Amino acid sequence: NIFLAQTNAMTAILSHERDSKRIPPFPDNFEAKFDIFKLKVAPKHGIAPEQLQLLLDTKALVTSHKEASVSFTRKDAFVICEEGYRLRTLTVNDLKAMLGKAKLFIQQMEDIVSR
């Protein structure tokens, strides 16, 4: 849900820019949207590189969970077994930190669209 919220916020700002004719039409897939967002929108509106990295990290997390052969809960952590049985763990604190950063990103997108 965090990834969907971030993606929808990014799409909202891209649609706003598109309606204002500041960016060309773009395909409806994450990679194309992210590239346009990173190259044209982020520098113009002062979006920090950390926010862009958060989007990529969240997408990587969702992708690794979908593609994981095994995932389970252990000692208040969610464990994802990635390819080659590399383990990736998510704790409640990790998710809270990710959520906090995502809220800031979404608020920043809302401020840009409402101008």
Short mmCIF file of C-alpha atoms in Angstrom, two decimals:
data_model
loop_
_atom_site.label_atom_id
_atom_site.label_comp_id
_atom_site.label_asym_id
_atom_site.label_seq_id
_atom_site.Cartn_x
_atom_site.Cartn_y
_atom_site.Cartn_z
CA ASN A 1 0.00 0.00 0.00
CA ILE A 2 2.91 2.35 0.66
CA PHE A 3 4.21 1.72 -2.84
CA LEU A 4 0.78 2.27 -4.38
CA ALA A 5 0.36 5.55 -2.50
CA GLN A 6 3.78 6.77 -3.66
CA THR A 7 3.13 5.70 -7.24
CA ASN A 8 -0.28 7.40 -7.29
CA ALA A 9 1.24 10.61 -5.90
CA MET A 10 3.92 10.50 -8.59
CA THR A 11 1.27 9.89 -11.27
CA ALA A 12 -0.78 12.82 -9.97
CA ILE A 13 2.12 15.23 -10.33
CA LEU A 14 2.97 13.82 -13.77
CA SER A 15 -0.65 14.25 -14.88
CA HIS A 16 -0.62 17.79 -13.51
CA GLU A 17 2.54 18.58 -15.46
CA ARG A 18 1.10 16.90 -18.57
CA ASP A 19 -2.14 18.91 -18.32
CA SER A 20 -0.02 22.06 -18.10
CA LYS A 21 1.84 20.88 -21.24
CA ARG A 22 5.22 20.93 -19.47
CA ILE A 23 6.01 17.29 -20.20
CA PRO A 24 5.20 15.04 -23.19
CA PRO A 25 2.73 12.14 -23.04
CA PHE A 26 4.12 9.13 -21.20
CA PRO A 27 3.41 5.38 -21.18
CA ASP A 28 1.42 3.95 -18.30
CA ASN A 29 4.16 1.90 -16.62
CA PHE A 30 6.29 2.56 -13.56
CA GLU A 31 9.66 2.70 -15.32
CA ALA A 32 8.57 5.30 -17.89
CA LYS A 33 6.79 7.40 -15.28
CA PHE A 34 9.75 7.25 -12.91
CA ASP A 35 12.23 8.26 -15.63
CA ILE A 36 10.19 11.32 -16.61
CA PHE A 37 9.61 12.15 -12.96
CA LYS A 38 13.32 11.86 -12.14
CA LEU A 39 14.59 13.77 -15.18
CA LYS A 40 12.01 16.51 -15.66
CA VAL A 41 9.81 16.96 -12.59
CA ALA A 42 12.09 16.31 -9.61
CA PRO A 43 14.76 18.91 -10.49
CA LYS A 44 12.12 21.54 -11.30
CA HIS A 45 10.29 21.13 -7.99
CA GLY A 46 13.30 20.45 -5.79
CA ILE A 47 12.46 16.85 -4.93
CA ALA A 48 15.34 15.33 -3.00
CA PRO A 49 17.27 12.35 -4.40
CA GLU A 50 16.43 10.50 -1.17
CA GLN A 51 12.75 10.65 -2.12
CA LEU A 52 13.53 9.16 -5.52
CA GLN A 53 15.58 6.42 -3.88
CA LEU A 54 12.71 5.68 -1.50
CA LEU A 55 10.45 5.04 -4.50
CA LEU A 56 13.00 2.64 -5.99
CA ASP A 57 13.59 0.87 -2.67
CA THR A 58 9.88 0.40 -2.08
CA LYS A 59 9.40 -0.98 -5.58
CA ALA A 60 12.34 -3.36 -5.09
CA LEU A 61 10.83 -4.57 -1.84
CA VAL A 62 7.44 -5.25 -3.43
CA THR A 63 9.07 -6.99 -6.40
CA SER A 64 11.27 -9.19 -4.22
CA HIS A 65 8.25 -10.19 -2.12
CA LYS A 66 6.26 -11.12 -5.23
CA GLU A 67 9.11 -13.12 -6.71
CA ALA A 68 10.26 -14.72 -3.46
CA SER A 69 9.95 -18.46 -3.22
CA VAL A 70 9.54 -18.26 0.56
CA SER A 71 8.43 -15.53 2.96
CA PHE A 72 7.50 -15.87 6.61
CA THR A 73 7.23 -14.08 9.96
CA ARG A 74 9.82 -14.64 12.66
CA LYS A 75 10.37 -12.76 15.93
CA ASP A 76 8.40 -9.63 14.99
CA ALA A 77 10.05 -9.45 11.56
CA PHE A 78 8.93 -10.38 8.08
CA VAL A 79 11.57 -12.42 6.27
CA ILE A 80 11.80 -12.67 2.49
CA CYS A 81 14.01 -15.34 0.94
CA GLU A 82 15.28 -13.86 -2.29
CA GLU A 83 17.02 -15.60 -5.14
CA GLY A 84 19.97 -17.64 -3.91
CA TYR A 85 18.32 -17.75 -0.47
CA ARG A 86 19.51 -14.29 0.48
CA LEU A 87 17.40 -13.17 3.41
CA ARG A 88 15.80 -9.78 3.63
CA THR A 89 14.08 -8.85 6.88
CA LEU A 90 11.54 -6.13 7.56
CA THR A 91 10.79 -5.06 11.08
CA VAL A 92 7.97 -2.89 12.35
CA ASN A 93 10.46 -0.05 12.80
CA ASP A 94 11.60 -0.41 9.18
CA LEU A 95 8.02 -0.12 7.99
CA LYS A 96 7.32 2.85 10.27
CA ALA A 97 10.37 4.66 8.91
CA MET A 98 9.34 3.87 5.33
CA LEU A 99 5.80 5.07 6.03
CA GLY A 100 7.05 8.32 7.56
CA LYS A 101 9.21 9.07 4.55
CA ALA A 102 6.39 8.15 2.18
CA LYS A 103 4.03 10.54 3.98
CA LEU A 104 6.51 13.37 3.48
CA PHE A 105 6.79 12.52 -0.21
CA ILE A 106 3.02 12.39 -0.67
CA GLN A 107 2.58 15.69 1.18
CA GLN A 108 5.21 17.30 -1.04
CA MET A 109 3.38 16.04 -4.15
CA GLU A 110 0.09 17.40 -2.80
CA ASP A 111 1.68 20.80 -2.19
CA ILE A 112 3.01 20.90 -5.76
CA VAL A 113 -0.34 19.96 -7.32
CA SER A 114 -2.29 22.44 -5.19
CA ARG A 115 -0.15 25.42 -6.27
#
